[in-house]
Short mmCIF file of C-alpha atoms and ligand atoms in Angstrom, two decimals:
data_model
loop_
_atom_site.label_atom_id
_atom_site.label_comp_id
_atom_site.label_asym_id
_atom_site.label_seq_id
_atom_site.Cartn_x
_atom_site.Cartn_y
_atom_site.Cartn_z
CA UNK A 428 20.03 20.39 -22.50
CA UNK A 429 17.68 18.02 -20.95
CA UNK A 430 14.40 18.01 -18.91
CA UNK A 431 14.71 16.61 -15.55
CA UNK A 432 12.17 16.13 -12.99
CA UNK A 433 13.01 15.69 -9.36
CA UNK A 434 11.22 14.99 -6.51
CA UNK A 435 11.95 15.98 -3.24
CA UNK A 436 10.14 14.04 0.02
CA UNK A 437 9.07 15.62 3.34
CA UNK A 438 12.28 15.48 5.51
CA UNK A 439 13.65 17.12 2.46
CA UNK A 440 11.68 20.27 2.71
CA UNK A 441 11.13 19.91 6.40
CA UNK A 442 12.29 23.73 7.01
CA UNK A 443 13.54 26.59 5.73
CA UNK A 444 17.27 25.94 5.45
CA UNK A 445 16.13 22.41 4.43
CA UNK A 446 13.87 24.17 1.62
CA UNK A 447 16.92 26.39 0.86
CA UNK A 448 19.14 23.45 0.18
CA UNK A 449 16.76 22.16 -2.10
CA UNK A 450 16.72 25.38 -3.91
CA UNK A 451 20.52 25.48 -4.45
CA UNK A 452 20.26 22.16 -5.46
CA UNK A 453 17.59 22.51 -8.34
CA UNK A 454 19.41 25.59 -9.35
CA UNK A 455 22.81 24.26 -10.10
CA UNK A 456 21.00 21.93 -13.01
CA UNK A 457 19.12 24.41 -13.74
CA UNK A 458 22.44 26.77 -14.26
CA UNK A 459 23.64 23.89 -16.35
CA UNK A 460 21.19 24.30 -18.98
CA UNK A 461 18.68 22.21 -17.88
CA UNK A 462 14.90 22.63 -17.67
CA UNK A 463 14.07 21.73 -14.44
CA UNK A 464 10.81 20.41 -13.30
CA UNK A 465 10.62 19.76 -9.07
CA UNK A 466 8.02 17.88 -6.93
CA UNK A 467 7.39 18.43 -3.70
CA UNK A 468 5.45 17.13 -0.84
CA UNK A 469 4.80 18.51 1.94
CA UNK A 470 6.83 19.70 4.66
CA UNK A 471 7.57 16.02 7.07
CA UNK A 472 4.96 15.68 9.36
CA UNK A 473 2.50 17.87 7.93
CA UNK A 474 0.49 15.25 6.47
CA UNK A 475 0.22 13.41 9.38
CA UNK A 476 -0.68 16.21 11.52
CA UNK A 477 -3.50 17.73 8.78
CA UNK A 478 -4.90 14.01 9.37
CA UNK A 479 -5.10 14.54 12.87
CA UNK A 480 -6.70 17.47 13.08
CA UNK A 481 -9.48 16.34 10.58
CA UNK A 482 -10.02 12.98 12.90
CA UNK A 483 -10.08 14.95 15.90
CA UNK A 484 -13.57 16.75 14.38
CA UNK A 485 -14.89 14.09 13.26
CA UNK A 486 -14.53 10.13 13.24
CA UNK A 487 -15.54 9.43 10.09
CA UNK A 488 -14.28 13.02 8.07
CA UNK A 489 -16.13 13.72 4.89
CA UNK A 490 -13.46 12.64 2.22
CA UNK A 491 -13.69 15.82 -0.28
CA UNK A 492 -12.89 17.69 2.86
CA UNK A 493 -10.23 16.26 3.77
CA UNK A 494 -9.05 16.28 0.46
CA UNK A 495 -9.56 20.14 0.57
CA UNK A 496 -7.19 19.89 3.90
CA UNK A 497 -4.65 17.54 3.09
CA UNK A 498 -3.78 18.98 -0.44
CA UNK A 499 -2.82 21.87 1.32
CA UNK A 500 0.65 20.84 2.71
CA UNK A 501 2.31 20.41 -0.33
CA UNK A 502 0.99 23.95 -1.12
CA UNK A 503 3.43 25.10 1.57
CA UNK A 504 6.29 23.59 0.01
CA UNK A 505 5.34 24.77 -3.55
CA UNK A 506 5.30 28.28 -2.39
CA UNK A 507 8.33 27.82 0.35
CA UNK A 508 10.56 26.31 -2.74
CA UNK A 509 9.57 29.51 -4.97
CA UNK A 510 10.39 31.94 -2.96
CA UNK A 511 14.18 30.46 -2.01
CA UNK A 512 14.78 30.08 -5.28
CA UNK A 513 14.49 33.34 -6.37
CA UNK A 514 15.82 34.25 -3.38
CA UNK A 515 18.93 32.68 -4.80
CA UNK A 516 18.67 35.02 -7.54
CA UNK A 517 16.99 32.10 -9.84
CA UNK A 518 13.22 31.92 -11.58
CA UNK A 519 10.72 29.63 -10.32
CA UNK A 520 6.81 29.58 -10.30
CA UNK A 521 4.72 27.33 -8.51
CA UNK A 522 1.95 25.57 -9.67
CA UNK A 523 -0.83 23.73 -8.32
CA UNK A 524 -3.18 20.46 -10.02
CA UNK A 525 -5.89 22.66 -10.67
CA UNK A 526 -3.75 24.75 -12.54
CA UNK A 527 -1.71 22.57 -14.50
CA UNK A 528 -5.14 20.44 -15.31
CA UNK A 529 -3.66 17.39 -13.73
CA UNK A 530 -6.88 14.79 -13.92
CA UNK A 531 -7.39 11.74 -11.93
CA UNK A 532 -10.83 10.23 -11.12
CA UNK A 533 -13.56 11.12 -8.17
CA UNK A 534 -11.89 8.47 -5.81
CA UNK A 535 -10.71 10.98 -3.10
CA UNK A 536 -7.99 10.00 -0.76
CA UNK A 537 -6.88 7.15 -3.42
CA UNK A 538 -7.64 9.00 -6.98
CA UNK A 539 -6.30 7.32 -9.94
CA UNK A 540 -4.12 9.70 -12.28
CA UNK A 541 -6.23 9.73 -15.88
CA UNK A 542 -4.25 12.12 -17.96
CA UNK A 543 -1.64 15.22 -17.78
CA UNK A 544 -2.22 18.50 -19.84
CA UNK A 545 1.26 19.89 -20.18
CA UNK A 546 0.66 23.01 -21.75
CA UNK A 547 1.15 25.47 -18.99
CA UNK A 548 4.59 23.46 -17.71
CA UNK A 549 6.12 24.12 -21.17
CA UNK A 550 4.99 27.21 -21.60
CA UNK A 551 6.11 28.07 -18.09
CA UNK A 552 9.49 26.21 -18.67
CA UNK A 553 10.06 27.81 -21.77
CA UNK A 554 10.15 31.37 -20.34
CA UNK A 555 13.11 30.12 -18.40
CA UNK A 556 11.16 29.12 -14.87
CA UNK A 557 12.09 26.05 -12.69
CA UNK A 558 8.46 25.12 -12.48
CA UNK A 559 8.15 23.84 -9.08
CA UNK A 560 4.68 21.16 -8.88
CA UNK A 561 2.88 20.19 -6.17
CA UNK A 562 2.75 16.56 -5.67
CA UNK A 563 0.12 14.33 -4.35
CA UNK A 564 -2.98 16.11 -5.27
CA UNK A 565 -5.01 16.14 -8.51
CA UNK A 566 -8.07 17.30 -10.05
CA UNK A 567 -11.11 15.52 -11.42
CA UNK A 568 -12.87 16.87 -14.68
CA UNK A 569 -15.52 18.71 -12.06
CA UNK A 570 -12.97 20.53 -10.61
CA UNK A 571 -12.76 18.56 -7.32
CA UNK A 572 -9.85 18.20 -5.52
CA UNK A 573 -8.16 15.08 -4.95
CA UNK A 574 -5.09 13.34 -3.51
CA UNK A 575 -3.38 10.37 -4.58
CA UNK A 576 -3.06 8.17 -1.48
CA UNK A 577 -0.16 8.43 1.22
CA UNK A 578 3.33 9.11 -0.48
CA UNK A 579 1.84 9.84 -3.79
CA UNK A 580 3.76 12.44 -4.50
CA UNK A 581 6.49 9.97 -5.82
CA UNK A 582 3.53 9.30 -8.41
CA UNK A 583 3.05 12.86 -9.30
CA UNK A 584 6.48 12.93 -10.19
CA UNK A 585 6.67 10.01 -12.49
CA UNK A 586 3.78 10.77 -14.15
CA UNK A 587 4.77 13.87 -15.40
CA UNK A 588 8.01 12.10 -16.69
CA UNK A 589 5.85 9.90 -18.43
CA UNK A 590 3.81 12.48 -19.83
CA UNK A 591 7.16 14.68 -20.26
CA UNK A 592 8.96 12.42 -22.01
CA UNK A 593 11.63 12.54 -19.65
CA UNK A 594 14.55 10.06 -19.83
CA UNK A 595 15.04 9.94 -15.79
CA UNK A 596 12.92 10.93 -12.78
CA UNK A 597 15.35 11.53 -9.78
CA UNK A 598 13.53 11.08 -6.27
CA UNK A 599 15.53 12.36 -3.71
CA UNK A 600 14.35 11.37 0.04
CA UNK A 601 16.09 11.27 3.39
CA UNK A 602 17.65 7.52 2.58
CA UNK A 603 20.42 7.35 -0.88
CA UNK A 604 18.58 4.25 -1.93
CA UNK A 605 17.09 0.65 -2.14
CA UNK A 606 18.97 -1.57 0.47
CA UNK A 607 18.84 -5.57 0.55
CA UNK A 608 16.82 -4.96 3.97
CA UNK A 609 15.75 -2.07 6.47
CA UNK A 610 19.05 -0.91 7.37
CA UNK A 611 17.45 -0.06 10.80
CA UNK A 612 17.05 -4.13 11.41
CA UNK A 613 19.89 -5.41 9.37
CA UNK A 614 22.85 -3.09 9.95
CA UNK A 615 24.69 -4.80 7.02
CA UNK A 616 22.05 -4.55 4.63
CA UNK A 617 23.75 -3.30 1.37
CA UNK A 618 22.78 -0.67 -0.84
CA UNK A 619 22.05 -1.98 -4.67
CA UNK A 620 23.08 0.29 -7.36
CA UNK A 621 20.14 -0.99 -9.78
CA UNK A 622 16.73 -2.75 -9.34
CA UNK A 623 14.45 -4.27 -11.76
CA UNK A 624 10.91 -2.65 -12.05
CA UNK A 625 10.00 -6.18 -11.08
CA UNK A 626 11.49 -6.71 -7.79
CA UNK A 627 11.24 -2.58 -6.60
CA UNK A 628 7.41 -3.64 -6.90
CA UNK A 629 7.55 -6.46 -5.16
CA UNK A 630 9.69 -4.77 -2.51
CA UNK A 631 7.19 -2.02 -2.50
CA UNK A 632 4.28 -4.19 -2.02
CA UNK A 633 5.71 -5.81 0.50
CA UNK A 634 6.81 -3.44 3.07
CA UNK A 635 10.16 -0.99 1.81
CA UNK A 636 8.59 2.51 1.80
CA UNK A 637 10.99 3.65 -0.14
CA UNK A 638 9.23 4.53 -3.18
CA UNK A 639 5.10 4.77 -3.66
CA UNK A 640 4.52 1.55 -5.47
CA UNK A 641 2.36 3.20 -8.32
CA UNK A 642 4.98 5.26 -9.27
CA UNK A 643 7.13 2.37 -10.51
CA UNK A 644 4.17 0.56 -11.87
CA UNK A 645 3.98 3.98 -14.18
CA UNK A 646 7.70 3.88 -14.94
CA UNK A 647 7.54 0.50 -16.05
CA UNK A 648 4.91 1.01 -18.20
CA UNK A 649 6.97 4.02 -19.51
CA UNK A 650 10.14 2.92 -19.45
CA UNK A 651 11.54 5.58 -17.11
CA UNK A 652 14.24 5.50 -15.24
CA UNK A 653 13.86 6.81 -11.25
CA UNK A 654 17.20 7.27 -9.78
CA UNK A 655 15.93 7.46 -5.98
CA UNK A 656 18.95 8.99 -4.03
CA UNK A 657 19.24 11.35 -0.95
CA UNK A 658 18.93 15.29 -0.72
CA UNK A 659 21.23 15.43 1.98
CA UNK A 660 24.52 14.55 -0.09
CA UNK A 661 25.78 13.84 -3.74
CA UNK A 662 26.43 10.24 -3.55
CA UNK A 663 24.71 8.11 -6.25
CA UNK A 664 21.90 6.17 -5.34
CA UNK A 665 19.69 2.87 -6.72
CA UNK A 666 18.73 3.21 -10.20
CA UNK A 667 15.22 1.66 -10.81
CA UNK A 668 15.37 0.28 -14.31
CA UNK A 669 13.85 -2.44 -16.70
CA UNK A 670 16.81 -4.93 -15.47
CA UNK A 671 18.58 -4.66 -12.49
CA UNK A 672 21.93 -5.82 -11.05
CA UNK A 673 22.48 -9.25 -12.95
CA UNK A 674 23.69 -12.79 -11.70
CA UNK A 675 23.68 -15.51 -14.37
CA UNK A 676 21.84 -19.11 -12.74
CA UNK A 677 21.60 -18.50 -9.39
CA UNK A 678 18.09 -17.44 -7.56
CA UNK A 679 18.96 -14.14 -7.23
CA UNK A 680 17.67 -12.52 -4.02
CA UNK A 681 17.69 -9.35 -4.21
CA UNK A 682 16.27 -8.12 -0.77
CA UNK A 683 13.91 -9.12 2.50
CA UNK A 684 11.56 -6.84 3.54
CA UNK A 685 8.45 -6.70 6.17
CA UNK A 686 5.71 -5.37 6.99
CA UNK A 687 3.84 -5.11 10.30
CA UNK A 688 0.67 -2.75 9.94
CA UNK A 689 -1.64 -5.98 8.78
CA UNK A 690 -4.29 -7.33 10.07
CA UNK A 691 -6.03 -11.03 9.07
CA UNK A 692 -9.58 -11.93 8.79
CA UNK A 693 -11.19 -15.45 8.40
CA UNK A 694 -14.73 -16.18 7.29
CA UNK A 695 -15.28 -19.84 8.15
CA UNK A 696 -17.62 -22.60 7.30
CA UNK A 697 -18.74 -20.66 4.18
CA UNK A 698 -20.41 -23.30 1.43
CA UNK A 699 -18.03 -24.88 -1.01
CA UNK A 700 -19.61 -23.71 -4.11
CA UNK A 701 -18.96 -21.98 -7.62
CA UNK A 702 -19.28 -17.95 -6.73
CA UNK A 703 -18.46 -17.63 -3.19
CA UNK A 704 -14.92 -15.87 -3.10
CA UNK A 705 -16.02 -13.94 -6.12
CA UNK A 706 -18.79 -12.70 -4.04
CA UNK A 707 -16.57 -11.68 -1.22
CA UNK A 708 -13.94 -10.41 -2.87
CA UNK A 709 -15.88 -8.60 -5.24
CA UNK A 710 -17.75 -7.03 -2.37
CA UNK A 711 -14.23 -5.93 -0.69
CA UNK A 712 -13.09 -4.43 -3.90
CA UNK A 713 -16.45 -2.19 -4.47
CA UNK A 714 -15.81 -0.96 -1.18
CA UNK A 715 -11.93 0.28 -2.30
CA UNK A 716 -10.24 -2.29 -0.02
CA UNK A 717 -7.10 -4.37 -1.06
CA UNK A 718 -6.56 -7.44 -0.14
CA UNK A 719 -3.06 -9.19 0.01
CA UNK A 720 -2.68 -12.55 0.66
CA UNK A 721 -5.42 -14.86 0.58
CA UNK A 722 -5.92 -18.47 1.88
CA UNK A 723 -8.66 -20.79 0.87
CA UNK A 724 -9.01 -24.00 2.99
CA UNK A 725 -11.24 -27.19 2.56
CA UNK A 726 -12.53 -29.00 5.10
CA UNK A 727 -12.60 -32.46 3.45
CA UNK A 728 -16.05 -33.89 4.67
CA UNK A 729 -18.56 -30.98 5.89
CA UNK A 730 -18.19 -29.30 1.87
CA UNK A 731 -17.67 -26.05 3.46
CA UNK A 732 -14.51 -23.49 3.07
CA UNK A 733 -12.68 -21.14 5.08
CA UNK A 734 -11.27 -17.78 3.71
CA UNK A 735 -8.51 -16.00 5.31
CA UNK A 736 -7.23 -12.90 3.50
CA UNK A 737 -5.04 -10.04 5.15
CA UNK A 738 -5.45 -6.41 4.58
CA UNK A 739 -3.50 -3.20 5.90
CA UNK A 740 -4.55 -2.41 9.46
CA UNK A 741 -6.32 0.98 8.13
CA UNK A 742 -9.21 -1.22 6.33
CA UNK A 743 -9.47 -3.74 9.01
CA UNK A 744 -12.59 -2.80 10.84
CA UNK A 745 -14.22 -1.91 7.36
CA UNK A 746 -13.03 -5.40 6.10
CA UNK A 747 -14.51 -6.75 9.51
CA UNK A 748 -17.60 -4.99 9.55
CA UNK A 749 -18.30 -6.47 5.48
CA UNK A 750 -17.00 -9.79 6.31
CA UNK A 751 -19.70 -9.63 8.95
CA UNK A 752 -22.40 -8.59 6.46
CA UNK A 753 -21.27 -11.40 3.86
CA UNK A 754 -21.40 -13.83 6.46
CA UNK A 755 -25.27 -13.50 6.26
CA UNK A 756 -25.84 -13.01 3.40
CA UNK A 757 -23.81 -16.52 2.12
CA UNK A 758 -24.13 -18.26 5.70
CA UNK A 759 -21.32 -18.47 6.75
CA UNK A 760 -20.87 -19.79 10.30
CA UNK A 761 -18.09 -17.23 11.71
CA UNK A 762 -16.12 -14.16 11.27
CA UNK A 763 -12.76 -14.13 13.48
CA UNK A 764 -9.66 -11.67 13.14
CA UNK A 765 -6.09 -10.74 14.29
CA UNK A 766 -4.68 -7.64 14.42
CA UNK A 767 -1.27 -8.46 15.08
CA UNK A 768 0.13 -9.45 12.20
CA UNK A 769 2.94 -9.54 10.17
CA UNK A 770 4.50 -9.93 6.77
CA UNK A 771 8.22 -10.96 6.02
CA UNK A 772 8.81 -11.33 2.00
CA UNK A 773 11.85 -12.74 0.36
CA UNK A 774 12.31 -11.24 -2.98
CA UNK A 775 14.14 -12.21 -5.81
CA UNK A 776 13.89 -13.36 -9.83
CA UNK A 777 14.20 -16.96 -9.95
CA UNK A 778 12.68 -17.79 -6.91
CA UNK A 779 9.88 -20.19 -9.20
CA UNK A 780 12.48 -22.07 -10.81
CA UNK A 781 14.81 -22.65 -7.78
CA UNK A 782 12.82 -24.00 -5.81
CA UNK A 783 15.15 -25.58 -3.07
CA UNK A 784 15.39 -21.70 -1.90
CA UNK A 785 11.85 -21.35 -1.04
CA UNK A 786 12.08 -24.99 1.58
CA UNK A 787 15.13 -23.15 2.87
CA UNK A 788 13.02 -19.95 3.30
CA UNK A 789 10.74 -22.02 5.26
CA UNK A 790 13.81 -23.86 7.09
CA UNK A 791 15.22 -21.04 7.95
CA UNK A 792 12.20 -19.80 10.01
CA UNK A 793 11.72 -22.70 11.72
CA UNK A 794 15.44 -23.07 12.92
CA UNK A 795 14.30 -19.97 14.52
CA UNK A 796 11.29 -21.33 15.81
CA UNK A 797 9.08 -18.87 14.17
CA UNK A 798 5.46 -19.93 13.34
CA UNK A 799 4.07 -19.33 9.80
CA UNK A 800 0.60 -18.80 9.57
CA UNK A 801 -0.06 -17.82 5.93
CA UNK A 802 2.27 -18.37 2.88
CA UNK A 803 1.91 -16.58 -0.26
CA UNK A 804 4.66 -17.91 -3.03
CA UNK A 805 4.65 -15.92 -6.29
CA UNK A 806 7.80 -15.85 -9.43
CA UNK A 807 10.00 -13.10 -7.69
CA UNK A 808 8.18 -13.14 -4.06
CA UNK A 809 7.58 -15.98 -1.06
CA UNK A 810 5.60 -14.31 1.93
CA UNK A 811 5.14 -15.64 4.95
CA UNK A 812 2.34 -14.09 7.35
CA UNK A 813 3.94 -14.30 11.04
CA UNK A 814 3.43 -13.08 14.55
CA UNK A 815 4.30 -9.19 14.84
CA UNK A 816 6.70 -9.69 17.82
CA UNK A 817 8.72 -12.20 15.43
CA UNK A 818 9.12 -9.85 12.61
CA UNK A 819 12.93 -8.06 13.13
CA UNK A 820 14.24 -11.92 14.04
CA UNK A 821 12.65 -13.11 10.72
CA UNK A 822 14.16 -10.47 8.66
CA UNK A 823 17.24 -10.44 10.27
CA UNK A 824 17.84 -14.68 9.96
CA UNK A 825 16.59 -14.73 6.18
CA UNK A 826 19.02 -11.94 5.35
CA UNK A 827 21.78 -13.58 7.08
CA UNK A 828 20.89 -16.81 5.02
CA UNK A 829 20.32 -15.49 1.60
CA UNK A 830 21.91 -12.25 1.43
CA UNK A 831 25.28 -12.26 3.63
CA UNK A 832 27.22 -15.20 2.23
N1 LIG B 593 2.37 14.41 1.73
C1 LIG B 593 1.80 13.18 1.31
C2 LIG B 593 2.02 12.12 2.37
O1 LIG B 593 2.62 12.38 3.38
C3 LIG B 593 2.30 12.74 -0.02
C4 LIG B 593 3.77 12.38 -0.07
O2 LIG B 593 4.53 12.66 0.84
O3 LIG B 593 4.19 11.77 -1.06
O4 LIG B 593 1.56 11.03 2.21
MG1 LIG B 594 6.59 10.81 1.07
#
């Protein structure tokens, strides 16, 4: 007998036969012997369309509140999942953060998990119930309700493995696994059967939505397995691991990926001086914004520095508007930005050490006369900040270069 804990995503609860599905599903390991554990998020689309109706009220929503709104979707899929399992002649209970006592901290839309109490799972597991968790949503010691961030539920779900002890979180979602690009730009992108912690990070930072990046950042600090594979069949999916598929010398890359919801910001002509980019990005971070890639510049003879720095679209006009603020305050001369922007990441273990590949990264684009604006290079990851409209060429010509012998 062992404990698993599967997650199921949005499209895989989308309706009731969907939801039913699931239930058979969760009951045939649960028939096996198996204490099951599911997490579910809400129904697809119901996120979205909890965010809308908070935004049209108000511009600027009161984030407890929404909170309070958006924590109920996966509450319809906790309760939906129930009820067609025992349908199915199984026994399931449903259980919410508050009940379960799952803490995080006061940050609400983007709360931080803090710690799990798993008394009531057990006890509820041990009475012979799938206990079926609602993902995405927390609790802070005051009894507020939070939420996790978009996709968080994947995070819910690891957690508790973590916590749990379990040997394997499965996440099942509408795509059977990690592929070497967006299958929707690349149509022969292949699927990889594993995937370092490493690079699934790296892939997840840089643009495959695959899997909520936090969620492997907790399995690697675990050492937990996610098998991510799809609800809507039984083939075997990518198995996220502490080493993934292996190839001796070569720089292994492992997958391209983009990302087009950035947006860039450059304070110019701020003093060359000890402090400065502390200042500003100390300033970002208090207000909860996350910077990616950052670019300092020198101009040789005026001793003054230009920052550039890209964030996700989402925090652009609050990055603008304290760009704008820090330009007083440290005298800086401008404040410019682009919306428009995109990312296109190569990523792959040995990039550091080979470093012919990352000149024929950079080849590459410009055979395809694509402009690079900002580069990032890190061990397993070279970015390169580009023009939106060039994005799908990008990814498609480094994928045909690295990845397609
Ligand atoms: N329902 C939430 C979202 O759409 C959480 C999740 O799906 O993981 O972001
Ligand atoms: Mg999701």
């Amino acid at each position: 007998m062992a404990l698993i804990i599967q997650k199921y995503g949005g499209t895989s609860v989308a309706n009731a036969e969907r939801v039913t599905e699931v239930a058979k599903r969760v009951l045939k390991y649960k028939n096996e012997g198996n204490d099951v554990i599911v997490v579910v998020s809400a129904p697809a689309g119901t996120t979205d369309s909890l965010i809308k109706r908070a935004y049209e009220l108000s511009d600027t929503p009161n984030k407890r509140e929404l909170d309070m709104l958006l924590t109920s979707g996966e509450q319809i899929s906790i309760a939906s999942l129930a009820i067609a399992i025992e349908e199915l002649g199984g026994k399931a209970i449903s259980l919410n953060a508050f009940q379960v006592n799952f803490n995080t901290t006061d940050a609400h839309t983007k709360a931080q998990i803090l710690n799990i109490d798993t008394d009531v799972i057990k006890e509820n597991l041990s009475k012979g119930n799938v206990v079926v968790f609602a993902g995405f949503q927390g609790i802070t010691k005051n009894n507020e309700i939070t939420t996790l961030g978009r996709g968080g539920s994947d995070t819910t779900a690891v957690a508790l493995g973590a916590a749990l002890s379990a040997d394997e979180v499965e996440i099942y979602t509408d795509v059977d696994g990690v592929y070497t690009a967006d299958p929707r730009i690349v149509s022969n992108a292949r699927k990889l059967e594993s995937i370092s912690y490493k690079e699934m990070l790296e892939l997840a930072a840089s643009g495959a939505k695959v899997l909520h990046p936090r969620s492997v950042e907790i399995a690697a600090k675990y050492g937990i397995k996610i098998h991510l594979r799809s609800s809507f069949d039984d083939s075997l999916g990518t198995i996220v691991e502490s080493e993934g598929e292996k190839s001796m010398e070569k720089a292994k890359i492992i997958g391209v990926t983009s990302s087009k919801n950035e947006g860039k910001i450059t304070l110019s002509g701020l003093p060359d001086k000890p402090g400065i980019a502390a200042k500003v990005f100390s300033t970002l971070a208090k207000s909860k914004i996350n910077t990616d890639i950052i670019l300092q510049s020198s101009s040789i003879n005026k001793e003054l520095n230009n920052i550039s720095y890209t964030v996700k679209s989402d925090d652009l006009l609050e990055a603008v508007r304290i760009s704008e603020e820090l330009k007083k305050e440290l005298g800086a001369e401008g404040v410019t930005f682009e919306e428009r922007i995109a990312k296109v990441s190569v990523i792959g273990i040995g990039l550091k050490t080979h470093y012919e590949t990352t000149a024929e990264i950079f080849d590459t684009l410009a055979e395809n006369n694509i402009n690079i604006d900002m580069i990032s290079c890190s061990e397993i990851n070279v970015s390169c900040i580009i023009k939106e409209s060039d994005v799908e060429k990008a990814v498609r010509a480094l994928h045909s270069k690295f990845l397609e012998n």
